[in-house]
Amino acid sequence: MNKASLKQLEVWFVTGSQHLYGPKTLEQVKLNSTAIANAFDTSIHIPVRVVFKPVVKTPDEITELCKAANNQPGCIGLICWMHTFSPAKMWIAGLLSLQKPFVHLHTQFNRDLPWDGIDMDFMNLNQSAHGDREFGFIGSRLRIQRKVVVGHWQEESVQQKIGLWTRAAAGWNELRHLKVARWGDNMREVAVTEGDKVEAQIKLGVSVNGYGIGDLVKLVNQIPEVEINQLVEAIESKYEMAASLKKRGANHGSLRESARIELGMRAFLEEGGFMAFTTTFEDLHGLVQLPGFAVQRLMADGYGFGAEGDWKTAALVRAMKVMASGLTGGTSFMEDYTYHLSPSGAKVLGAHMLEVCESIARESPRVEIHPLGIGGKADPIRSIFTVKPGPALNASLIDMGNRFRLIVNEIEVVPLDAPMPKLPVASALWIPKPNLEIGAGAWILAGGAHHTSFSQAVPAEVLEDFAEMAGIEYLIIDDSTNISAFKKELRWNDLYYHLSIGI
């Protein structure tokens, strides 16, 4: 599943009740629950399938359902709702065994009270107001991180929040079985791109392993010329090309070499089942050029990527691409590169030396060739474009030693103040929220990396839900951020994650 289709995934709609109310009431509970599940399944705001499950009424039924969810690969989580009162001790064994996330929907089938007809039958049937409080207690007592969505199930805002949660669940599901290939190691002496890969697999599920660049070079050198010809023709038909890269141009051979590298990388990734990868310009032995254009095209097809061995960002980019499936806007590897510190408004110019994903391109990318001052290889191919103005965010996953931390900064992409004809890379210009002084200050205090996963599609709420599912620290830098309060949050979080080991 490269460009993820979330309709392949499902969440189970689970309704809690008990036998106390008799068969007539339970039949109505079933009918009402089925109606809500069907409405969610056809909602434009919920990208996955929503599957109705029989109403659970006993501890055994609850436990069996939770274990069944664990064993169903396509199930990424549960939507739980207590239509009537469902004594929460019945849920303990099931919730303790549940390995999938759940969202707690606090709703009621009827929107309005039937003022002139309300009786005790209605009251016994529609007990969500205190049934969900009972369920909420056991979730808190068991220290289970979960999202609570409150409101009538037909409200657009409720369906939107459920939909955002399912996107987070899809990203979490992806990370649980994601394989990341690393060609070469981290850029030497760099700190933030390092990290505990064993702990990442324990905590996040992602498997990260290194491979010699020679393993890739072997595949690259075996690519048949006919496959290179086909890919070059496809590239020439899709992109605006620099004249020297076209057939009979002086640099056409460089385009063919880029295509050869791309085909070798694709073969390696597909054969190993990898959906994310890293490279480093310090380990290119056997490659003619740094694989810039090839990486851009692979990211556009859904692969996660991190430069200089940054496996955490590679994994996060892939997870966020899955979360963003079907939404407007793209997701890309990115780097805060340089500043425009004008008194009229400070801005960040984001870019990288080559590898920015075409999914965020404002205009049709133009393919060019330019020298690269590092790496010691032939001039690499790359596609060049700018990014559409509008809201976006940068996310960074870092290893704090005793925990992983996810930092998110909401930003506003803005038009360039002037053309940049001499900058031969894809780029984006943005203003961090609430401004550069506070946004960058908070980012640095939190230890945020210079590499990020940049997205104009994934809202911050999705990443907050994702962090809760993963059980990792979450920090948001937005319009309401101030440095004094942010410092306190960092100190409190340090204390919490130190003490929570024993909770």
C-alpha angles and dihedrals in degrees: 000000000000104000092032121235104200092196086080087069130069143196122207121234105220123188123194125212138131140233093255094094099054133239097292093058092043091052090054090047088055093049093048093046091049090053092053093046091050092048091052092046091057097038116122088218097059112070099190131063116271111212122197115228125196114271111268116226107163138045091251093051091050094048093047091051093049092050090047089053090052091053097046108089094198094053110092099176150322136268105213124198131168106215090179132009109301111186104238099219084073088065100051100089093041096048092046089054096043113110096177125079122252136202118215110225111202104194143121127229094229114057096202134037113249091235099189096038106036113131138157092278089061090046093051092049098045104049101134091118091072100014090065091047089057090050091045091056094057091048090054093042089054090047092237115165110222143146121253117206116193127194143063112316093233093057113109091224091057093050090047092054091047088049093051090050091052089053090054089048090052091052091047090049089051093051092050091068102021119134118204121197118206118200102199125346134279120304103275118269094004113135110191096055091057121085147143106289092183091055089046090058092046095046104029104020095233116137115215122187136165128233131190116254086235089068088060095041090055091058093042091055092050096057109121117239091236091062090049090051091052094049093046090052090050091049093048091052094049105043140050102246134206108248093242091059096054124094112298089012120134093250101037089111089061090056090051090050091052089051090049091052092047093052091048092049092049091050092050094047095045094047092051097040092241120159096179135037146171136216134187129208088219091069112047101125109156096014117108094212139008107270099244104137091038091055092048091054094045091052090050087057091056105271120138117233140189125183125226092020095304098158095167092060091043090056092045093049090053093047091049092048088057091047090051096052110140095006126119113258133034142257125229147168106261143174133207095236112169142344139242100210098187118159087229091062134329118233141180124234107210122197142115133227089264118328114089118134119248091221088085096048117130094199135023106290119247117219115223141159123230137162119268117209096210134054098044095243138116119294107283130228119239140167117239127208145130129241128251114254117250143086119326141146142224119220128193128190112201137175112237094184097249096041146004117257126204114204121191127188118188111218141178117230109217136190118270114266088225138351118282102210094166098051106095099194140077111267147175130205118210147163114227116225128281087007138302095271095055098028096052092038093054091044092054093045088053092050095244115179127244087236116071144170103247118200137176090181109049116075120218090245090066091054091048089054089046093052090051091052091049093045092233132134117272127201124181124198109194143132092304097052120118124177098234094054091041091056089052091050090053091051093046091048092051089054094044095050091046093051098036091071086077098041 
